């Protein structure tokens, strides 16, 4: 099968280049690890606190920060605190009611609320500390047994729901980044095949141009899919990332890989020498990812920027994975994103095929 | 002897340059035909049209009596002037790839690749990347790819440029042996003695036109080089 052979040689050439071993096999996992640490942190424990001004409230906050392991930061209000908890900026949050001082002075019970992401193991450490400080403090204030109540509360639809591991936040944008970047840099192989005169030689053989184009297209898809699947499977095995509904996840991976492969076809067919396309691959690979939620979560973009971001395939992939990974969505829920990605892939493949046919004949 | 390749009135123009201007000749079975001409004479352009990688503006090409199509492509081996190989792959991998492009089956290709590697003297380096080869070794592999699928017509564009005289002789002797089995060879060269020794007939071209044609002895008065100089007013090499 000539189509398979052409695709296979593309992959073989990629595998023989040792720098690819680093960029394709190791770099994605290093970054998932590093960014996961940034989101999830193994350094000191951080507790966010919302408390009104008041002598007793201040004393509790001071007591909470008196240990060496826990750093206390104040949040403006409960909504800000909840966001900080959800994003893993703090490991847990404590909300003192506005009436804290008044209630205690009047001899009434004051309920403080403790916010955590349930599976964030660090929040249990913080919880142990918070409980002991609150217990001591109530004993001090009232001279009686503790009356503080600890409740867990997550209201509304959380952007980063409880139970989400830090790696589950860092892995999807990195999958999109590397799948696209690897596709584009690998497109250099297609430019070289023509620059080396191998294409001309194949053209002299009893091989149709359509067969060459199909082989190259298959090679592009295989490269994109291999990179994406490696990250998906690797992050699940190494970091326990749960990609959600398998149908939805694989469909999103496939649709996005097709976009990367189509872009690679177009890039590879559009240049005769390797210099410009490699620069363009880096600029597009990194730039589109950054714009599409790869460096700063899309949720923190303002509406205008979010609209602009959705000019990138990455933003659509990001949305689809956000639905699947964070909100238990299924295949049907991500159909709109899959539709956009598939449509874009078709356009890119059509353009790439047209340019490649012109370049080969 | 029937003509394996017939070229009639071939023409190609690049913008303001007429590279090939009504060229015509024929190559018969078992014959080695040398196309001689100074730099820019139009040899590569003509050969590109003959092997089907370039469309002609006018003229006719017939391979084994047929207009070129996929079937005639399978009868022709092409050795381009510039190396056309994957430098990051080994000789064996390159040969396997091209054997596939010529529709050879795996098992059949495996034995044929071993034969060709032997023929071009690269058996012991077959599994090294082409990038590590000397210029002459790469040239030999370039020729080997053209022989792989046992073509009836081998078209070589300056196949031995940059190869040391000793390897040149050995490669061309191997090709000569194949002509004994009926292989027709069309090739261009800048080595006059080589053409004199190997070619059954030569054609001298310049400005895309055939100036004269004949056996080396017919044209060799006093020798081929003098005839060439007289006709083209130029040395074979700039
Ligand atoms: N792609 C091209 N575009 C424009 N002009 C070209 C192109 N290819 C060749 N030419 C011109 O056509 C003429 C014939 O070139 P060609 O390469 O066929 O010569 P040649 O006989 O093979 O020369 P050499 O012995 O140097 O290889 C030259 O004037 C060359 O400049
Ligand atoms: Mg030439």
XYZ file of C-alpha atoms and ligand atoms in Angstrom:
631
model
C 0.000 0.000 0.000
C 1.696 3.152 -1.240
C -0.444 5.431 0.909
C 0.628 3.599 4.063
C 4.260 3.548 2.966
C 4.328 7.307 2.380
C 2.745 7.932 5.784
C 5.110 5.445 7.396
C 8.233 7.096 5.982
C 7.039 10.438 7.378
C 6.762 8.898 10.837
C 10.059 7.054 10.498
C 11.885 10.274 9.634
C 10.316 12.007 12.616
C 11.348 9.189 14.938
C 14.936 9.199 13.689
C 15.370 12.816 14.773
C 16.498 12.626 18.387
C 15.385 16.133 19.353
C 11.850 14.995 18.581
C 12.144 12.340 21.240
C 12.485 15.127 23.784
C 9.849 17.449 22.359
C 7.269 14.779 21.584
C 7.806 12.272 24.379
C 9.144 14.184 27.375
C 8.381 17.894 27.154
C 4.583 17.552 27.429
C 4.838 15.543 30.640
C 7.453 17.828 32.147
C 5.145 20.770 31.532
C 2.067 18.993 32.880
C 4.086 18.271 36.002
C 5.456 21.794 36.369
C 2.169 23.562 35.674
C 0.324 21.062 37.837
C 2.658 22.020 40.667
C 1.899 25.676 40.041
C -1.817 25.017 40.311
C -1.582 22.411 43.011
C 1.559 23.398 44.906
C 3.585 21.197 47.230
C 4.972 24.193 49.155
C 3.432 25.570 52.365
C -0.250 25.346 53.140
C -2.330 28.379 52.232
C -5.549 29.382 53.947
C -7.773 32.172 52.691
C -9.911 34.033 55.195
C -12.892 36.372 54.926
C -13.420 38.295 58.131
C -14.985 41.621 59.077
C -13.052 44.067 61.292
C -13.362 43.208 64.946
C -11.185 42.462 67.929
C -12.203 38.837 68.262
C -12.132 38.213 64.524
C -8.665 39.698 64.265
C -7.503 37.529 67.138
C -8.746 34.373 65.417
C -7.080 35.316 62.152
C -3.810 36.052 63.961
C -4.038 32.727 65.766
C -4.604 30.908 62.463
C -1.468 32.477 61.017
C 0.677 31.855 64.083
C 1.851 28.423 62.999
C 4.821 27.868 60.706
C 3.032 25.664 58.194
C -0.020 27.724 57.334
C 0.070 31.114 55.617
C -3.107 33.140 55.928
C -4.253 35.545 53.240
C -7.368 37.682 53.455
C -9.926 37.592 50.667
C -12.279 40.500 49.934
C -15.476 38.492 50.100
C -16.790 34.977 50.012
C -17.090 34.853 46.208
C -13.429 35.807 45.783
C -12.455 33.237 48.373
C -14.447 30.510 46.665
C -12.740 31.267 43.363
C -9.353 31.158 45.053
C -10.180 27.772 46.533
C -11.518 26.426 43.274
C -8.430 27.519 41.404
C -6.174 26.028 44.039
C -4.648 29.419 44.885
C -5.363 28.565 48.508
C -5.845 25.063 49.854
C -8.858 26.018 51.918
C -10.923 29.001 52.942
C -12.537 30.104 56.191
C -15.487 32.494 56.266
C -16.245 34.362 59.470
C -19.723 35.896 59.542
C -19.890 39.711 59.611
C -21.567 39.403 62.980
C -18.758 37.296 64.446
C -17.676 39.775 67.119
C -21.206 40.860 67.964
C -22.535 37.304 68.280
C -19.748 36.141 70.529
C -19.975 39.278 72.674
C -23.670 38.612 73.097
C -22.928 35.050 74.140
C -24.404 33.541 70.992
C -22.982 30.884 68.666
C -21.016 32.040 65.637
C -20.852 29.593 62.739
C -17.677 29.856 60.680
C -17.672 28.154 57.319
C -14.816 26.160 55.952
C -14.438 25.846 52.149
C -12.387 23.132 50.485
C -12.032 21.110 47.334
C -12.910 17.742 48.722
C -10.137 15.684 47.169
C -7.414 18.235 47.713
C -5.469 16.309 50.316
C -3.740 19.468 51.490
C -7.080 20.915 52.572
C -7.350 18.151 55.149
C -4.038 19.248 56.628
C -5.280 22.807 56.770
C -8.589 21.588 58.207
C -6.876 19.857 61.094
C -5.062 23.064 61.927
C -8.150 25.254 61.537
C -10.239 22.995 63.739
C -7.711 23.025 66.537
C -7.253 26.821 66.430
C -11.010 27.465 66.287
C -11.583 25.066 69.164
C -8.948 26.795 71.300
C -10.300 30.203 70.365
C -13.885 29.368 71.289
C -12.739 27.906 74.554
C -10.845 31.102 75.247
C -13.750 33.375 74.335
C -16.517 31.513 76.060
C -14.814 29.414 78.627
C -17.064 26.594 77.498
C -16.863 23.751 74.997
C -16.437 24.734 71.351
C -19.509 25.884 69.479
C -18.020 26.618 66.118
C -19.575 24.582 63.341
C -17.624 23.465 60.323
C -19.639 23.062 57.113
C -18.530 22.403 53.569
C -20.177 24.573 50.968
C -19.847 24.868 47.220
C -22.529 27.054 45.782
C -23.390 27.489 42.121
C -21.534 26.011 39.193
C -17.858 26.054 39.933
C -15.456 26.769 37.085
C -13.010 24.354 38.596
C -15.249 22.072 40.624
C -14.203 20.356 43.786
C -12.451 17.078 43.281
C -10.518 18.264 40.261
C -6.814 17.511 40.414
C -4.402 20.271 39.506
C -3.115 18.137 36.630
C -6.598 17.977 35.167
C -6.394 21.743 34.789
C -2.936 21.776 33.220
C -3.197 18.707 30.966
C -5.905 19.658 28.407
C -4.379 22.979 27.271
C -0.997 21.260 27.016
C -2.481 18.464 24.945
C -3.821 21.101 22.551
C -0.530 23.007 22.541
C 1.652 20.009 21.779
C -0.687 18.303 19.332
C -0.807 21.440 17.220
C 2.860 22.372 17.645
C 4.130 18.880 16.824
C 1.870 18.710 13.774
C 3.197 21.985 12.436
C 6.882 21.321 13.131
C 6.538 17.863 11.575
C 5.177 19.545 8.443
C 8.799 20.403 7.785
C 9.183 16.811 6.618
C 6.809 17.554 3.769
C 8.761 20.667 2.774
C 11.999 18.662 2.839
C 10.568 15.823 0.774
C 10.007 18.347 -1.979
C 13.234 20.299 -1.457
C 15.256 17.071 -1.563
C 13.798 16.136 -4.943
C 12.221 12.973 -3.537
C 8.769 14.203 -4.587
C 9.927 14.649 -8.177
C 11.338 11.181 -8.165
C 8.103 9.747 -6.785
C 6.294 11.729 -9.453
C 8.357 9.862 -12.082
C 7.244 6.520 -10.616
C 3.890 4.889 -11.350
C 2.342 6.627 -8.351
C -0.591 8.984 -8.745
C -0.429 12.466 -7.252
C -3.624 11.657 -5.384
C -1.885 8.709 -3.732
C 1.007 10.913 -2.619
C -1.428 13.469 -1.204
C -3.417 10.785 0.606
C -0.211 9.319 2.044
C 0.990 12.691 3.275
C -2.429 13.468 4.748
C -2.501 10.137 6.538
C 1.002 10.785 7.872
C -0.021 14.209 9.190
C -3.071 12.738 10.933
C -1.029 9.897 12.414
C 1.551 12.302 13.844
C -1.058 14.620 15.381
C -3.079 11.750 16.763
C -0.014 9.977 18.155
C 1.075 13.112 20.008
C -2.401 13.817 21.380
C -3.098 10.214 22.361
C 0.284 9.946 24.053
C -0.482 12.973 26.220
C -4.021 11.829 26.959
C -3.011 8.304 27.943
C 0.236 9.363 29.628
C -1.369 12.054 31.783
C -4.118 9.618 32.809
C -1.586 6.971 33.826
C 1.116 9.176 35.341
C -0.927 11.960 36.908
C -4.341 10.392 37.248
C -6.004 12.922 34.971
C -9.623 11.897 34.366
C -10.505 12.990 30.827
C -14.196 12.382 31.395
C -16.520 10.633 28.965
C -14.245 8.446 26.802
C -16.305 8.944 23.619
C -16.290 12.687 24.047
C -12.599 12.791 24.924
C -11.510 10.623 21.986
C -13.800 12.512 19.600
C -12.344 15.841 20.744
C -8.820 14.490 20.428
C -9.611 13.223 16.933
C -11.280 16.440 15.777
C -8.467 18.595 17.103
C -5.814 16.292 15.615
C -7.500 16.664 12.245
C -7.240 20.438 12.588
C -3.521 20.134 13.426
C -2.990 17.744 10.518
C -4.862 20.003 8.099
C -2.858 23.038 9.196
C 0.315 20.978 8.747
C -0.710 19.980 5.198
C -1.287 23.613 4.313
C 1.962 24.761 5.913
C 3.997 21.913 4.417
C 2.601 22.496 0.940
C 3.093 26.263 1.004
C 6.858 26.526 1.335
C 9.792 25.344 -0.742
C 12.535 25.809 1.837
C 12.531 24.760 5.504
C 13.471 28.106 7.127
C 10.221 30.102 6.995
C 7.851 27.234 7.838
C 9.776 26.261 10.975
C 9.551 29.844 12.300
C 5.905 29.997 11.348
C 5.267 26.649 13.037
C 6.735 27.950 16.303
C 4.898 31.285 16.128
C 1.553 29.710 15.251
C 2.011 26.743 17.573
C 2.804 28.846 20.620
C 0.768 31.946 19.714
C -2.528 30.243 18.953
C -2.201 28.159 22.079
C -1.576 31.228 24.261
C -4.553 33.015 22.716
C -6.743 29.922 23.011
C -6.384 29.303 26.738
C -3.011 27.605 26.791
C -1.316 29.931 29.248
C -4.131 31.780 31.005
C -7.433 29.959 31.482
C -10.083 31.127 29.002
C -12.471 31.705 31.924
C -10.406 34.654 33.091
C -10.580 36.407 29.681
C -12.990 39.304 29.300
C -15.860 38.715 26.840
C -14.214 40.523 23.903
C -10.976 38.624 24.284
C -12.908 35.401 24.654
C -14.617 36.031 21.349
C -11.253 36.695 19.721
C -9.824 33.590 21.387
C -12.482 31.521 19.661
C -10.858 32.291 16.342
C -8.298 29.665 17.405
C -9.066 25.948 17.264
C -7.445 25.728 20.690
C -10.274 27.669 22.358
C -12.849 25.231 20.940
C -10.762 22.295 22.076
C -10.358 23.955 25.461
C -14.101 24.413 25.818
C -14.777 20.815 24.851
C -12.240 19.429 27.306
C -13.459 21.827 30.034
C -16.964 20.399 29.598
C -15.747 16.815 29.626
C -13.096 16.998 32.330
C -14.695 19.409 34.751
C -18.421 19.156 34.265
C -19.122 15.508 33.492
C -20.333 16.384 30.018
C -20.824 13.662 27.417
C -20.233 13.325 23.685
C -23.503 15.061 22.832
C -22.689 18.092 24.993
C -19.496 18.803 23.076
C -21.041 18.356 19.624
C -20.967 22.116 18.917
C -17.214 22.256 19.561
C -16.657 19.052 17.584
C -18.614 20.554 14.712
C -16.500 23.707 14.618
C -13.245 21.733 14.829
C -14.260 19.261 12.130
C -15.401 22.070 9.845
C -12.105 23.880 10.308
C -10.193 20.660 9.653
C -12.082 20.129 6.392
C -11.306 23.661 5.207
C -7.612 23.270 6.075
C -7.378 19.881 4.363
C -9.077 21.221 1.249
C -6.630 24.140 1.066
C -3.652 21.922 1.889
C -4.601 19.350 -0.749
C -5.066 22.038 -3.362
C -1.682 23.619 -2.607
C 0.111 20.283 -2.439
C -1.326 19.180 -5.769
C -0.038 22.379 -7.320
C 3.343 21.956 -5.663
C 3.727 18.358 -6.828
C 2.785 18.780 -10.489
C 15.846 -3.208 -33.119
C 12.682 -1.399 -32.072
C 12.776 2.040 -30.473
C 12.105 1.844 -26.748
C 12.055 5.613 -26.520
C 11.063 7.981 -29.270
C 11.165 11.744 -28.871
C 9.810 13.984 -31.628
C 9.722 17.798 -31.769
C 9.980 18.244 -27.991
C 9.647 21.848 -26.827
C 9.722 23.677 -23.512
C 9.950 27.362 -22.770
C 10.539 29.029 -19.397
C 9.243 32.593 -19.670
C 11.798 34.139 -22.048
C 14.133 31.116 -22.390
C 13.399 28.343 -24.847
C 15.132 25.518 -22.988
C 14.215 22.705 -25.391
C 13.521 23.619 -28.996
C 12.208 20.841 -31.202
C 14.415 18.064 -29.907
C 14.068 14.600 -31.420
C 15.904 11.284 -31.088
C 15.319 7.607 -30.380
C 16.862 5.031 -28.041
C 16.650 1.347 -28.923
C 16.565 -1.754 -26.754
C 19.967 -2.625 -25.363
C 21.406 0.652 -26.591
C 23.297 3.264 -24.575
C 22.587 6.739 -25.866
C 24.587 9.743 -24.641
C 23.148 13.229 -24.715
C 26.053 15.662 -24.738
C 25.766 19.398 -24.414
C 27.264 22.375 -22.621
C 25.753 23.802 -19.423
C 22.271 25.126 -20.061
C 21.852 23.196 -23.332
C 18.500 21.843 -22.151
C 19.481 18.277 -21.262
C 17.892 18.216 -17.802
C 14.760 19.910 -19.117
C 14.428 17.307 -21.887
C 15.002 14.420 -19.492
C 12.444 15.815 -17.030
C 9.821 15.761 -19.749
C 10.814 12.254 -20.845
C 10.403 10.822 -17.326
C 7.165 12.734 -16.855
C 8.025 15.157 -14.067
C 7.670 18.164 -16.360
C 4.934 18.870 -18.908
C 6.089 19.553 -22.462
C 4.768 22.563 -24.378
C 4.827 20.575 -27.597
C 6.189 17.381 -29.101
C 5.694 13.704 -28.650
C 7.228 11.130 -26.327
C 6.668 7.400 -26.815
C 7.892 4.692 -24.492
C 7.717 1.193 -25.979
C 5.457 2.653 -28.621
C 2.949 4.107 -26.151
C 2.107 7.571 -24.964
C 3.399 7.990 -21.397
C 1.064 6.758 -18.654
C 1.400 4.946 -15.333
C 2.342 1.705 -17.119
C 5.196 3.286 -19.088
C 6.444 4.997 -15.928
C 6.954 1.536 -14.463
C 9.264 0.692 -17.407
C 11.505 3.690 -16.851
C 14.171 4.178 -14.173
C 15.079 7.767 -13.375
C 18.349 8.999 -11.883
C 18.058 12.760 -11.404
C 21.027 15.120 -11.639
C 20.547 16.299 -8.046
C 20.584 13.584 -5.400
C 16.992 12.680 -4.583
C 17.238 10.665 -1.365
C 16.275 10.992 2.280
C 19.605 11.749 3.996
C 18.263 10.891 7.453
C 17.249 7.386 6.350
C 19.563 4.492 5.543
C 20.254 3.214 2.048
C 18.037 0.220 2.725
C 15.183 2.398 3.974
C 15.476 4.663 0.950
C 15.457 1.675 -1.394
C 12.496 0.135 0.410
C 10.538 3.360 0.078
C 11.184 3.691 -3.651
C 10.567 -0.013 -4.269
C 7.124 0.584 -2.800
C 6.568 3.588 -5.039
C 7.334 1.323 -8.012
C 4.773 -1.151 -6.756
C 7.194 -3.908 -5.760
C 5.993 -6.387 -3.181
C 7.875 -6.610 0.107
C 9.391 -10.049 -0.307
C 10.370 -9.420 -3.911
C 11.786 -6.023 -2.935
C 13.907 -7.472 -0.137
C 15.956 -9.708 -2.428
C 16.132 -7.083 -5.152
C 17.371 -4.454 -2.648
C 20.156 -6.806 -1.571
C 21.121 -7.304 -5.230
C 21.165 -3.595 -5.942
C 23.183 -2.856 -2.801
C 25.723 -5.409 -4.020
C 25.740 -3.885 -7.491
C 26.460 -0.358 -6.206
C 28.909 -1.641 -3.603
C 27.019 -0.408 -0.544
C 26.091 -3.711 1.102
C 28.277 -3.083 4.142
C 26.950 0.453 4.689
C 23.332 -0.335 3.859
C 22.078 0.343 7.367
C 23.851 3.639 7.912
C 22.132 6.970 7.343
C 22.805 8.388 3.876
C 23.921 11.644 5.539
C 27.065 9.803 6.679
C 27.992 8.750 3.102
C 30.675 10.287 0.941
C 29.583 12.145 -2.196
C 30.407 9.165 -4.367
C 28.518 6.721 -2.171
C 25.398 8.912 -2.294
C 25.717 9.096 -6.098
C 25.885 5.320 -6.257
C 22.755 5.006 -4.168
C 21.079 7.605 -6.367
C 21.758 5.321 -9.330
C 20.722 2.229 -7.385
C 17.249 3.648 -6.833
C 16.860 3.986 -10.606
C 17.751 0.319 -11.180
C 15.629 -1.094 -8.379
C 12.497 -2.071 -10.271
C 14.373 -3.582 -13.268
C 13.400 -0.857 -15.735
C 13.604 -1.428 -19.484
C 14.880 2.105 -19.973
C 17.270 3.781 -17.534
C 17.366 7.572 -17.786
C 20.328 9.094 -15.968
C 21.123 12.787 -15.758
C 24.851 13.203 -15.066
C 24.830 10.164 -12.804
C 28.562 10.133 -12.182
C 29.290 13.804 -11.528
C 31.605 13.964 -8.537
C 32.302 10.235 -8.440
C 35.961 9.177 -8.465
C 37.108 7.603 -11.765
C 37.464 4.149 -10.262
C 33.900 3.952 -8.870
C 32.640 5.584 -12.046
C 34.088 2.785 -14.126
C 32.731 0.105 -11.835
C 29.219 1.573 -11.717
C 29.014 2.106 -15.442
C 30.410 -1.349 -16.123
C 27.578 -2.772 -14.041
C 25.097 -0.725 -16.018
C 26.776 -1.953 -19.215
C 26.289 -5.551 -18.144
C 22.586 -4.802 -17.756
C 22.431 -3.453 -21.307
C 23.537 -6.898 -22.369
C 20.199 -8.090 -20.977
C 18.367 -5.564 -23.145
C 18.368 -2.499 -20.861
C 18.314 0.733 -22.825
C 20.185 3.662 -21.285
C 19.752 7.340 -21.979
C 22.214 9.464 -20.151
C 23.944 12.815 -20.036
C 27.519 13.319 -18.981
C 30.309 15.818 -18.934
C 32.964 13.117 -19.261
C 33.858 12.826 -22.930
C 36.058 9.727 -22.624
C 33.295 8.008 -20.709
C 30.783 8.766 -23.450
C 33.243 7.582 -26.092
C 33.775 4.318 -24.299
C 30.215 3.516 -23.238
C 27.807 4.989 -25.736
C 26.572 3.166 -28.772
C 25.412 6.526 -30.081
C 25.675 10.110 -28.928
C 23.643 13.223 -29.704
C 25.209 16.653 -29.338
C 22.697 19.315 -28.234
C 22.872 23.031 -27.636
C 20.195 25.684 -27.190
C 17.670 22.881 -26.936
C 18.358 21.579 -30.448
C 20.035 18.433 -31.757
C 23.181 19.529 -33.621
C 24.381 16.115 -34.703
C 23.929 12.463 -33.904
C 25.984 9.322 -34.542
C 28.268 6.659 -33.146
C 31.319 7.917 -31.247
C 33.522 6.732 -34.102
C 31.427 8.549 -36.719
C 31.651 11.780 -34.703
C 35.141 11.206 -33.376
C 37.276 12.852 -36.040
C 39.840 13.352 -34.647
C 37.970 12.822 -31.368
C 34.557 13.536 -29.832
C 35.795 16.525 -27.880
C 36.991 18.344 -31.055
C 33.689 17.715 -32.793
C 31.866 19.027 -29.767
C 33.982 22.194 -29.640
C 33.553 22.783 -33.352
C 29.752 22.441 -33.187
C 28.984 24.289 -29.971
C 31.913 26.650 -29.825
C 32.134 25.761 -26.156
C 33.956 23.303 -23.999
C 31.750 20.646 -22.427
C 32.307 22.122 -19.021
C 32.170 25.850 -18.266
N 12.832 26.021 -13.592
C 13.414 26.832 -14.508
N 12.964 28.085 -14.644
C 13.519 28.914 -15.565
N 14.522 28.558 -16.362
C 15.015 27.312 -16.275
C 14.484 26.383 -15.323
N 15.156 25.218 -15.440
C 16.074 25.414 -16.414
N 15.982 26.664 -16.908
C 16.792 27.224 -18.000
O 16.647 26.375 -19.127
C 17.891 26.208 -19.782
C 18.224 24.728 -19.858
O 18.509 24.256 -18.551
P 18.850 22.736 -18.254
O 18.942 22.565 -16.798
O 17.890 21.878 -18.988
O 20.300 22.605 -18.908
P 21.342 21.394 -18.847
O 21.686 21.074 -20.239
O 20.811 20.313 -18.014
O 22.596 22.099 -18.138
P 23.708 21.448 -17.152
O 24.687 20.738 -18.002
O 24.321 22.635 -16.510
O 22.998 20.575 -16.194
C 18.901 27.043 -19.013
O 19.050 28.288 -19.665
C 18.267 27.224 -17.661
O 18.655 28.459 -17.120
Mg 21.372 19.389 -16.273
